[in-house]
mmCIF file of C-alpha atoms in Angstrom:
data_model
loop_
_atom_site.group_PDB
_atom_site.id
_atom_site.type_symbol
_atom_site.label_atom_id
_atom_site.label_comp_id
_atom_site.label_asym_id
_atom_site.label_seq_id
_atom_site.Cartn_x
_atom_site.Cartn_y
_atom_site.Cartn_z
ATOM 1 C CA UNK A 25 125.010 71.524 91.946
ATOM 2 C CA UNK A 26 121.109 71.174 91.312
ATOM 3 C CA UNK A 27 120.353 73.130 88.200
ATOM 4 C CA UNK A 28 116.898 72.092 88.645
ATOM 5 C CA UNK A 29 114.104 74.558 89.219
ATOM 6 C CA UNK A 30 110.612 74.133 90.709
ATOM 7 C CA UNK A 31 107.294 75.652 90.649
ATOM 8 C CA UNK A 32 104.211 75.560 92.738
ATOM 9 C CA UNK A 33 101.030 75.139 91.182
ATOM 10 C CA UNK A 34 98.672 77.726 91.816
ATOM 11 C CA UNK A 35 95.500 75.850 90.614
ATOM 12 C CA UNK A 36 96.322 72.173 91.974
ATOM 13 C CA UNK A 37 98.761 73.047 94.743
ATOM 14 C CA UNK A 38 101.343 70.655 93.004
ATOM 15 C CA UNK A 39 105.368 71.483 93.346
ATOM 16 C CA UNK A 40 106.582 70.489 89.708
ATOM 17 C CA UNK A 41 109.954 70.365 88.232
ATOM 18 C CA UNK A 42 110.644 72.532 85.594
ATOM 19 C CA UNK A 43 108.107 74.306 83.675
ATOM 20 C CA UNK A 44 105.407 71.905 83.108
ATOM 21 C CA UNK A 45 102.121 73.948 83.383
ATOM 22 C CA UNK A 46 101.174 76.986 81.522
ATOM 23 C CA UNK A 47 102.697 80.821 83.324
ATOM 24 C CA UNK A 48 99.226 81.804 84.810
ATOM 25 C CA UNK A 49 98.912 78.436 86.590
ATOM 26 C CA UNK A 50 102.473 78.765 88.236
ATOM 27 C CA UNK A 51 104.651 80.401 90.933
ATOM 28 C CA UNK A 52 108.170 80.602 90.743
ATOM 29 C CA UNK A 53 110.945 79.776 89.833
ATOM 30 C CA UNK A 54 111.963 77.688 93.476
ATOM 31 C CA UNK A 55 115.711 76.465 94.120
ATOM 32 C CA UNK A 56 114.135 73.378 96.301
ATOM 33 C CA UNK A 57 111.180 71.677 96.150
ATOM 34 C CA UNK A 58 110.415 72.609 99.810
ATOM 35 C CA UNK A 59 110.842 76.158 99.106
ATOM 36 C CA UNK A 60 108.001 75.456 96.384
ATOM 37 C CA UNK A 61 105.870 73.730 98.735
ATOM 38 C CA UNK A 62 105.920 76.585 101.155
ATOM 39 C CA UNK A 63 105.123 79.143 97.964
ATOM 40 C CA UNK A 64 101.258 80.530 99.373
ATOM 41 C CA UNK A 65 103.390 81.183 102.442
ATOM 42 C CA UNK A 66 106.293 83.185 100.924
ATOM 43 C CA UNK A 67 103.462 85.295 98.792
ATOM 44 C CA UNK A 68 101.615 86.094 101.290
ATOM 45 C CA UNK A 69 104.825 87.334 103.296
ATOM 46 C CA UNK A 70 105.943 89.141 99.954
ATOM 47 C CA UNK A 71 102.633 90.809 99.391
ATOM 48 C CA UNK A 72 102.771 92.322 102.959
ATOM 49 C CA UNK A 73 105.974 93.270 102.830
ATOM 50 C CA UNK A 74 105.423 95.030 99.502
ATOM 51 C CA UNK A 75 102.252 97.220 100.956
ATOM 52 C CA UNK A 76 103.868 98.089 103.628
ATOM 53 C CA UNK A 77 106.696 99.389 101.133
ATOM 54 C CA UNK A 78 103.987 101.542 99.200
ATOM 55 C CA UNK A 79 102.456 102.613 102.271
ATOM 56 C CA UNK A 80 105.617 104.128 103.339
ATOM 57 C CA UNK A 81 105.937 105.877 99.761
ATOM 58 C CA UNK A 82 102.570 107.047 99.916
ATOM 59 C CA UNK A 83 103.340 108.951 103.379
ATOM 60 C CA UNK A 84 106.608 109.798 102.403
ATOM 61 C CA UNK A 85 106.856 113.863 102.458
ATOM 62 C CA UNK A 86 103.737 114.219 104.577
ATOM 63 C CA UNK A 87 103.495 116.837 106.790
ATOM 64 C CA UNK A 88 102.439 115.607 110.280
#
């Protein structure tokens, strides 16, 4: 079993092994390295998937 974790690099677009830059610089924790790679991919499906969560709250008990 790989114990090992990996981060993307938000500021040089690097996948890194463990924590080796500071927490604003990093995205993560990764169980692969190509998971990490694909990381501005798998935000940008998150963040959609998350506003179209609120969305739904927000009209939630609306009368139509």
């Amino acid at each position: 079993m790989n114990a090992a974790e990996y981060w993307y690099n938000l500021e040089t677009g690097v996948v890194e092994e463990g924590m080796v830059s500071p927490g604003y610089d990093r995205a993560g924790p990764f169980a692969t390295r190509d998971e990490a790679a694909r990381a501005p991919e798998i935000i940008k499906e998150r963040s959609r998937a998350w506003a179209a969560e609120d969305a739904a709250e927000e009209d939630w008990g609306k009368d139509d």
